[in-house]
mmCIF file of C-alpha atoms in Angstrom:
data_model
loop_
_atom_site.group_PDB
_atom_site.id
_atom_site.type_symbol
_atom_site.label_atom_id
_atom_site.label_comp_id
_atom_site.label_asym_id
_atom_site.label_seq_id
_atom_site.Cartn_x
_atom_site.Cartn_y
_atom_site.Cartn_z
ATOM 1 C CA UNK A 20 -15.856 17.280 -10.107
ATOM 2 C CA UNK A 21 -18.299 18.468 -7.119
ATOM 3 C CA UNK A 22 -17.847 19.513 -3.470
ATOM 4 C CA UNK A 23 -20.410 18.009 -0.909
ATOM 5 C CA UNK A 24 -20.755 17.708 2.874
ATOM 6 C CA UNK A 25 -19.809 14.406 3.589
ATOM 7 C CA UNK A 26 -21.986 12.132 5.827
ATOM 8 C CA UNK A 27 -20.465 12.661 9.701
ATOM 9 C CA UNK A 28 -20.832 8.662 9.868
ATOM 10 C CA UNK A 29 -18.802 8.224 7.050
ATOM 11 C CA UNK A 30 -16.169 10.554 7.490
ATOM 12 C CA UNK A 31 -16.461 10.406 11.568
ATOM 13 C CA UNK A 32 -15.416 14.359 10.733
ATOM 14 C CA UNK A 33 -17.514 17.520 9.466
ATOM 15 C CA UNK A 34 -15.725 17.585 6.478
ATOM 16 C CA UNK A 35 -15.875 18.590 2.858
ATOM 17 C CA UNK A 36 -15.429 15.294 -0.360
ATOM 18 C CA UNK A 37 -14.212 16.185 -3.275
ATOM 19 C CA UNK A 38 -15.387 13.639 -6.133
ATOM 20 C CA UNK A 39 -13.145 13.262 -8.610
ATOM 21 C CA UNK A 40 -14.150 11.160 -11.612
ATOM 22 C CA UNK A 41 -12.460 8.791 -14.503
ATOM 23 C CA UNK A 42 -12.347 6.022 -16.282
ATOM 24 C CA UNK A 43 -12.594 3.387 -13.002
ATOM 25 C CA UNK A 44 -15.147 5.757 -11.605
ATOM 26 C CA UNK A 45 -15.547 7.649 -8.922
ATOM 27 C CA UNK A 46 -13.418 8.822 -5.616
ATOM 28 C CA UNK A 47 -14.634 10.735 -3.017
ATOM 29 C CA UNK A 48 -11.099 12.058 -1.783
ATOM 30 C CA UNK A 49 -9.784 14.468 1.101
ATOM 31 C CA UNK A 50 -9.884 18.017 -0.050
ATOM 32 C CA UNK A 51 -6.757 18.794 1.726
ATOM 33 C CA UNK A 52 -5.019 15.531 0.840
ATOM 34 C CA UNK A 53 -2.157 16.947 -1.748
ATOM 35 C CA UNK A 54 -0.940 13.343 -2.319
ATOM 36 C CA UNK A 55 -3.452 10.576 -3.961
ATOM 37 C CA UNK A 56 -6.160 12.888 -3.964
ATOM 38 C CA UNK A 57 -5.129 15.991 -6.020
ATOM 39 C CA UNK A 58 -3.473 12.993 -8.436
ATOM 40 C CA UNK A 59 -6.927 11.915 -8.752
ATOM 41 C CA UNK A 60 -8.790 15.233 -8.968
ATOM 42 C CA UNK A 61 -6.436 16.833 -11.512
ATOM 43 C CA UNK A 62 -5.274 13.911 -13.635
ATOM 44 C CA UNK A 63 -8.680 11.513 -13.108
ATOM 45 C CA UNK A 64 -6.021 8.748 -11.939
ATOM 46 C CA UNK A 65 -3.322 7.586 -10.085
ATOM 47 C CA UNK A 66 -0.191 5.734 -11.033
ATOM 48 C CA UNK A 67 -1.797 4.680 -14.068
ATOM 49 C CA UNK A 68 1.222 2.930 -15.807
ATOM 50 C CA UNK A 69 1.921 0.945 -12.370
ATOM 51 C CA UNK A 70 -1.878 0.192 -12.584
ATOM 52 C CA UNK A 71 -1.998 -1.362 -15.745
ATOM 53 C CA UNK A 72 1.379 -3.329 -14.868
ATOM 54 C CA UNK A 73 0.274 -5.052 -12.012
ATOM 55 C CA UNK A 74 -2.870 -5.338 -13.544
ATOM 56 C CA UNK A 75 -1.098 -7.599 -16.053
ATOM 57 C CA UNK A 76 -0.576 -9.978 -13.517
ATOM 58 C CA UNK A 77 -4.184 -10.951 -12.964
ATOM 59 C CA UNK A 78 -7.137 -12.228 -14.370
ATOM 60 C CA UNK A 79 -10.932 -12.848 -13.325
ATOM 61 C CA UNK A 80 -10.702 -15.887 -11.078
ATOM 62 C CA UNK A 81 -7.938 -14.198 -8.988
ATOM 63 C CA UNK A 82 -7.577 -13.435 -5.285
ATOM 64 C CA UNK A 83 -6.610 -9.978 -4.343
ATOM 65 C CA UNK A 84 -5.031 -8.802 -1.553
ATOM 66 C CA UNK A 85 -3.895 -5.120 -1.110
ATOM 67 C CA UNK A 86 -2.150 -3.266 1.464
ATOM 68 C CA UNK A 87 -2.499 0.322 2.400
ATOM 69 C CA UNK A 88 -5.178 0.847 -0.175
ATOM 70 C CA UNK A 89 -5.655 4.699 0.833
ATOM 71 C CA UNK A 90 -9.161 5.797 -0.565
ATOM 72 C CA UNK A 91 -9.320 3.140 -2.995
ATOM 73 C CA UNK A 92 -7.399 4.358 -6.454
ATOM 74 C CA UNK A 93 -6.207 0.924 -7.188
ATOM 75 C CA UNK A 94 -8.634 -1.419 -5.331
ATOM 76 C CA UNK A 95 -11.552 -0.143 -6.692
ATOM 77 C CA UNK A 96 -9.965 -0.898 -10.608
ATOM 78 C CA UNK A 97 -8.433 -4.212 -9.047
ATOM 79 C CA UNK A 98 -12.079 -4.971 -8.104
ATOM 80 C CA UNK A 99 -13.652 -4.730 -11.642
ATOM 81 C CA UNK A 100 -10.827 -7.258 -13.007
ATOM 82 C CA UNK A 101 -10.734 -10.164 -10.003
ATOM 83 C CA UNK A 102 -12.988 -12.687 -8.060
ATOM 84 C CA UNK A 103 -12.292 -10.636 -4.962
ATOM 85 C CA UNK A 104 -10.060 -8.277 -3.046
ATOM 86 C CA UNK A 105 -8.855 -7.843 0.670
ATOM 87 C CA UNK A 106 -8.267 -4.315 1.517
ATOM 88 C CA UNK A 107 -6.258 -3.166 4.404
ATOM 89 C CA UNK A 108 -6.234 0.430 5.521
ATOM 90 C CA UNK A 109 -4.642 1.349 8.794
ATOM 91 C CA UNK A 110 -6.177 5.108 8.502
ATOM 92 C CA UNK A 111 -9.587 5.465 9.890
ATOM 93 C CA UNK A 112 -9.940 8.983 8.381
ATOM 94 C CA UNK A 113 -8.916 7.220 5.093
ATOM 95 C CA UNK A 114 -10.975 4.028 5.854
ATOM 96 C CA UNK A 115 -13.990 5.947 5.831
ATOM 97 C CA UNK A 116 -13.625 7.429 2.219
ATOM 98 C CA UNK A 117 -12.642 3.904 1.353
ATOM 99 C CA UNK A 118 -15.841 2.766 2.430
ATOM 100 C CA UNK A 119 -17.279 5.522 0.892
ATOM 101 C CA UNK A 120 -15.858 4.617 -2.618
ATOM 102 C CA UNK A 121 -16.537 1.019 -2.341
ATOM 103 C CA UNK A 122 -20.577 2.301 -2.159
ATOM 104 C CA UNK A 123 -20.183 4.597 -4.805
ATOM 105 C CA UNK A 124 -18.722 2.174 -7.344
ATOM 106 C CA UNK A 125 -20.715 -0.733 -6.362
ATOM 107 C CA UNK A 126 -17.514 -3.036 -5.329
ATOM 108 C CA UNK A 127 -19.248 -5.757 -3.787
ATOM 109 C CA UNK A 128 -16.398 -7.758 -4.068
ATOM 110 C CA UNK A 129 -14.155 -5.843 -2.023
ATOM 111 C CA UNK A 130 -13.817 -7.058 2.224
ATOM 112 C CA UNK A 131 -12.362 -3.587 3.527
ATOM 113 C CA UNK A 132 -10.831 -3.955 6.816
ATOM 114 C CA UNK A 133 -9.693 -1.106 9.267
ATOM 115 C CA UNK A 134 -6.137 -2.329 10.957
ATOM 116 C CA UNK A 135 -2.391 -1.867 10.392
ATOM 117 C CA UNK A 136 -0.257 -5.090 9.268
ATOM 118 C CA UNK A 137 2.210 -6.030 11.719
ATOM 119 C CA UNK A 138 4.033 -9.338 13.097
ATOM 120 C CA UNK A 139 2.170 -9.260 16.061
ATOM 121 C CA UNK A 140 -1.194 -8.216 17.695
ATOM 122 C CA UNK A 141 -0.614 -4.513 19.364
ATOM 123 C CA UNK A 142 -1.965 -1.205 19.137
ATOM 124 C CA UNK A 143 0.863 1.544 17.286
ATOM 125 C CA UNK A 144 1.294 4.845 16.862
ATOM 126 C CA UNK A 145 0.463 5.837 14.004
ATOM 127 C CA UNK A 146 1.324 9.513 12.055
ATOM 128 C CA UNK A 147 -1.691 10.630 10.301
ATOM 129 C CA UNK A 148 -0.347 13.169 7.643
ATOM 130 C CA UNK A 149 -2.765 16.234 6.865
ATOM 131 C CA UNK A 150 -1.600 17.336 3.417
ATOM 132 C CA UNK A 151 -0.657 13.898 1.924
ATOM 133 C CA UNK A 152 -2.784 11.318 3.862
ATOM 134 C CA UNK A 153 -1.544 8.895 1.270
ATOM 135 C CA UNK A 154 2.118 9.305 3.652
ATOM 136 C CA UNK A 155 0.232 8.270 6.856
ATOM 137 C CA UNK A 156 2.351 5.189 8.348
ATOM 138 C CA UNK A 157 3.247 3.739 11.464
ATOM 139 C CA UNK A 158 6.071 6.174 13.973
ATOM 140 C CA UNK A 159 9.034 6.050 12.471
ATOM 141 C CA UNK A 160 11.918 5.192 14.507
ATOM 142 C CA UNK A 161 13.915 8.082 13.175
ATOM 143 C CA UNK A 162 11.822 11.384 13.505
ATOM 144 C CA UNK A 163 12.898 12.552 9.955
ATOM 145 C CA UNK A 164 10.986 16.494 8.643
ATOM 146 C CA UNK A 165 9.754 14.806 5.760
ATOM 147 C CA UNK A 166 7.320 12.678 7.682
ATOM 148 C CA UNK A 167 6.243 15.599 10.124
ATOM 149 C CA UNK A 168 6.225 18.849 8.183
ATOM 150 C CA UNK A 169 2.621 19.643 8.194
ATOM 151 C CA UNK A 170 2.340 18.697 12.129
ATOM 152 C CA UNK A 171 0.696 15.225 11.896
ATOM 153 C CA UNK A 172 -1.903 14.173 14.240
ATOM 154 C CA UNK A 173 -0.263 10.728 15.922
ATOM 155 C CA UNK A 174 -3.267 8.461 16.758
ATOM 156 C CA UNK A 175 -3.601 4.675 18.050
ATOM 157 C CA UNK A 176 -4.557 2.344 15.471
ATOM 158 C CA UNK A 177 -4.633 -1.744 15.644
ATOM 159 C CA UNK A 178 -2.443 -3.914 14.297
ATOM 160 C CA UNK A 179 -2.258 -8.020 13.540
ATOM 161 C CA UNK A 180 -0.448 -10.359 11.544
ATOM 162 C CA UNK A 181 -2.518 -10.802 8.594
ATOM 163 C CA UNK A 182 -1.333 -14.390 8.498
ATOM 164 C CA UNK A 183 -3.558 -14.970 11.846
ATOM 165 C CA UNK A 184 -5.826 -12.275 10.776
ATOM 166 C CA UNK A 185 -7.280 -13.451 7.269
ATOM 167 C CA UNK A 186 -6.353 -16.837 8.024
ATOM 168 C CA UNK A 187 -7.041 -20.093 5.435
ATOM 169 C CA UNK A 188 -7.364 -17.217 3.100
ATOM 170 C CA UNK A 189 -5.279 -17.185 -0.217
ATOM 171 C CA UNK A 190 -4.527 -14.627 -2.584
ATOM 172 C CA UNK A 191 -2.712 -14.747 -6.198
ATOM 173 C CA UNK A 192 -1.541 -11.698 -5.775
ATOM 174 C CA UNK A 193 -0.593 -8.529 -2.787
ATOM 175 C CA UNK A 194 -0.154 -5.201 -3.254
ATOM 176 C CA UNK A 195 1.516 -3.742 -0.917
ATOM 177 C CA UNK A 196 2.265 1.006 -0.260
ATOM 178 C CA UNK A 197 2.154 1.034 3.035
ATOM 179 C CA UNK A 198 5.160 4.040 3.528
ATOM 180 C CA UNK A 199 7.615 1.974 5.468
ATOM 181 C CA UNK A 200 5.693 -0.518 7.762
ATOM 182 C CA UNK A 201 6.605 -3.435 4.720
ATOM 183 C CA UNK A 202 9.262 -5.147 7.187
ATOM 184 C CA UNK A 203 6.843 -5.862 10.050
ATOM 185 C CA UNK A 204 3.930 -6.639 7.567
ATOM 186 C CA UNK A 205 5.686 -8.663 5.898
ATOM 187 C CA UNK A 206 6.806 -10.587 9.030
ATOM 188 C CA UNK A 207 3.257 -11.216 9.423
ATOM 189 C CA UNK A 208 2.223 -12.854 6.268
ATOM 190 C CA UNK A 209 5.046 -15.211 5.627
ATOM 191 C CA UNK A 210 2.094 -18.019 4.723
ATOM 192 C CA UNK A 211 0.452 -15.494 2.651
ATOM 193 C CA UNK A 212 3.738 -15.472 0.325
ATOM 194 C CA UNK A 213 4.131 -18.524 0.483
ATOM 195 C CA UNK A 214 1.077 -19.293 -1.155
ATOM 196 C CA UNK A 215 1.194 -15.970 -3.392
ATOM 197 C CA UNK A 216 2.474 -15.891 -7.267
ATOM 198 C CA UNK A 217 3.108 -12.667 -7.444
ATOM 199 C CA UNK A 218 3.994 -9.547 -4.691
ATOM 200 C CA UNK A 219 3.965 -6.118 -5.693
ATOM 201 C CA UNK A 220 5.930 -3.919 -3.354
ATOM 202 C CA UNK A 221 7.645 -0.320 -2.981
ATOM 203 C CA UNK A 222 11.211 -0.291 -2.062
ATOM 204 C CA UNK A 223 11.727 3.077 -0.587
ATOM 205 C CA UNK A 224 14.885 3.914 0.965
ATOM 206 C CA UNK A 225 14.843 6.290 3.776
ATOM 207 C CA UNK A 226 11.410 4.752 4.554
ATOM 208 C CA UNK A 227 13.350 1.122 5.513
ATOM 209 C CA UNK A 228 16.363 3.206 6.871
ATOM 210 C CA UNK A 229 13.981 5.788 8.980
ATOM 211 C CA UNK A 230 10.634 3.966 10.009
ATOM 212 C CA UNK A 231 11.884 0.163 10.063
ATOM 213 C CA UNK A 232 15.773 1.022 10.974
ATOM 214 C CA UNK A 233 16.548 -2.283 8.135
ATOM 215 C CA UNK A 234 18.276 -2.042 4.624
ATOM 216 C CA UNK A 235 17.823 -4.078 1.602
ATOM 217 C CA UNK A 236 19.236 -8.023 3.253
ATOM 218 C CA UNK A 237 16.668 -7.875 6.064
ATOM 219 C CA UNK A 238 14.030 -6.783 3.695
ATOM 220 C CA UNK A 239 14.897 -9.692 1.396
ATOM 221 C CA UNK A 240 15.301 -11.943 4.230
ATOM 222 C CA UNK A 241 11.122 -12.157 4.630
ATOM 223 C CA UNK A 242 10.820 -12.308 0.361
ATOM 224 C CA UNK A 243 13.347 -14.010 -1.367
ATOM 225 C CA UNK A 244 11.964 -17.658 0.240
ATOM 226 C CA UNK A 245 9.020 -17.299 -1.623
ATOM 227 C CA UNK A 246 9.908 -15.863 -5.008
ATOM 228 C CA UNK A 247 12.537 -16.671 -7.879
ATOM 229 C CA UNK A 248 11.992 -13.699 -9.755
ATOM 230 C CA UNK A 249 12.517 -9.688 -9.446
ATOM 231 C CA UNK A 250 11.648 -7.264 -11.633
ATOM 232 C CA UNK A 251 12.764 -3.653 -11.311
ATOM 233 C CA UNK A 252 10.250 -1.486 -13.407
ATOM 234 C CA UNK A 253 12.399 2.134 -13.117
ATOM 235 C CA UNK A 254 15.510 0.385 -14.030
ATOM 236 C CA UNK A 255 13.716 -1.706 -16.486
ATOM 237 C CA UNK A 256 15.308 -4.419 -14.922
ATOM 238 C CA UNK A 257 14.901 -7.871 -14.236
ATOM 239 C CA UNK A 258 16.728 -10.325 -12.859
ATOM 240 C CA UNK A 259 16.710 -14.090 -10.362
ATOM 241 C CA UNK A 260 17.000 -14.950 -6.743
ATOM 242 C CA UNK A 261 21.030 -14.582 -6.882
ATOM 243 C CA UNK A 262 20.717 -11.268 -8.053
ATOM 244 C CA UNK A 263 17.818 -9.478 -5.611
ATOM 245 C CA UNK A 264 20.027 -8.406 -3.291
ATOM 246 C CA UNK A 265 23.047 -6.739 -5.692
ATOM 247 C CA UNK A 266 20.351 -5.213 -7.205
ATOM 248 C CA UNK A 267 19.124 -3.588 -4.292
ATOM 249 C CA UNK A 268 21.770 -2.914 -1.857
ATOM 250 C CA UNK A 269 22.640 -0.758 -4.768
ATOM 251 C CA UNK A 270 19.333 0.980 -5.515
ATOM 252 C CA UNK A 271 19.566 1.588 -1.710
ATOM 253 C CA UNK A 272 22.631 3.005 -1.358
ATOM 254 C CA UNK A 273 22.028 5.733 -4.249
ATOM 255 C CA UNK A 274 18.690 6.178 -2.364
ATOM 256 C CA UNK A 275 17.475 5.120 -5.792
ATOM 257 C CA UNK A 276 13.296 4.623 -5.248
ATOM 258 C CA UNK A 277 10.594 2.348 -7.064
ATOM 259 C CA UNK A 278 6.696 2.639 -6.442
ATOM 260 C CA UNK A 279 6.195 -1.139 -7.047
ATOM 261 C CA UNK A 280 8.806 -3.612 -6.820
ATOM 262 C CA UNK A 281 7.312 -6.787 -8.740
ATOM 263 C CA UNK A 282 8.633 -10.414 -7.177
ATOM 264 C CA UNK A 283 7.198 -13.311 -8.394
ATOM 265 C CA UNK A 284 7.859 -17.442 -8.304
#
């Protein structure tokens, strides 16, 4: 691991990259960024076992689209086993060490593209967290301290359907962490499910309750259509259409929280 002054184009800040190294290669991460980037400069990955689950689900000849990809941890390993990956960032901070990355591991495969998911074209606010960028998400409509400790910087980013935005495009699978904004993205890529096997998604409590104001049947409203099956990897769970939203009006009301939701047909 090595310190460097980043390239001012890059970055669009003086700052300091940290380059943290393993097995998918390497990441040029946020020295201040206590979230994703320590993971990946202390432990050389991130959320390996949800990695290597989701991995599971594709093979060489594979469309990928992901998310909120933050600086790359799982696009850049997605990128190496696929035909091709999408990658949505909403961060431009973030966007630029994605870009970064994407250089540095030769990912030629990889269309990186600097906007928010939403339903609709607009600009939002958007709360750009200093000590865990990988947090950053769209203002939540309840202030909670958890999401503004460090004093956030709020900043304008763009934001489009991703049905109109990557349209004809299709995609075996989406991965989807982006802290909350799942509801309106989601909204905005009913064709893209549609058309998807599998969806990989967190299911976050207070992040429906506090940034989209939804629970678990609204959430399931813009899913279930296109999928038949659920499973729940921290409850080692699976189970069919009839049983999504038991399963998760429960997890919801114990404020019970899983990284990657897996639906698929």
């Amino acid at each position: 691991m090595f310190a460097g002054k980043a390239n001012k184009a890059l970055l669009g800040v003086n700052a300091v990259a940290v380059i943290a190294h393993n097995k998918d290669g390497l990441f040029a991460t946020d020295p201040e960024d206590m979230g994703v980037g320590q993971e990946l400069r202390k432990l050389g990955a991130y959320r390996e076992k949800e990695l290597q689950r989701v991995l599971s689900y594709i093979d060489n000849n594979d469309n990928v689209l992901i998310v909120g990809t933050h600086v790359g941890a799982m696009v850049i390993p997605f990128a190496k086993r696929c035909k091709a990956v999408a990658a949505i960032e909403a961060n431009p901070d973030t966007f630029a060490l994605l870009e970064m990355n994407l250089r540095l591991n030769d990912a030629h495969n990889v269309q990186a593209y600097n906007i928010a998911a939403s339903d609709k074209a607009e600009t939002i606010d958007f709360v750009s967290s200093r000590t865990n960028s990988g947090g950053a998400k769209r203002m939540p409509k309840v202030r909670d301290f958890r999401y503004f400790y460090d004093s956030p910087e709020t900043i304008a980013v763009p934001a489009y359907p991703l049905d109109e935005y990557l349209k004809d495009q299709t995609f075996s699978l989406v991965f989807m962490d982006i802290e909350g904004s799942e509801y309106f993205a989601l909204k905005g890529m009913q064709n893209i499910l549609a058309k998807a096997q599998t969806l990989s998604v967190e299911f976050i409590p207070h992040h429906l309750r506090n940034v989209s104001g939804i629970g678990p049947r609204d959430f399931l409203d813009l899913i279930a259509p296109h999928f038949e099956h659920l499973l729940i990897p921290t409850l080692n769970t699976r189970v069919t259409k009839d049983g999504f939203l038991p399963a998760l009006q429960k997890m919801f009301d114990q404020d019970q929280v899983d990284d990657g939701l897996i639906f698929t047909k």
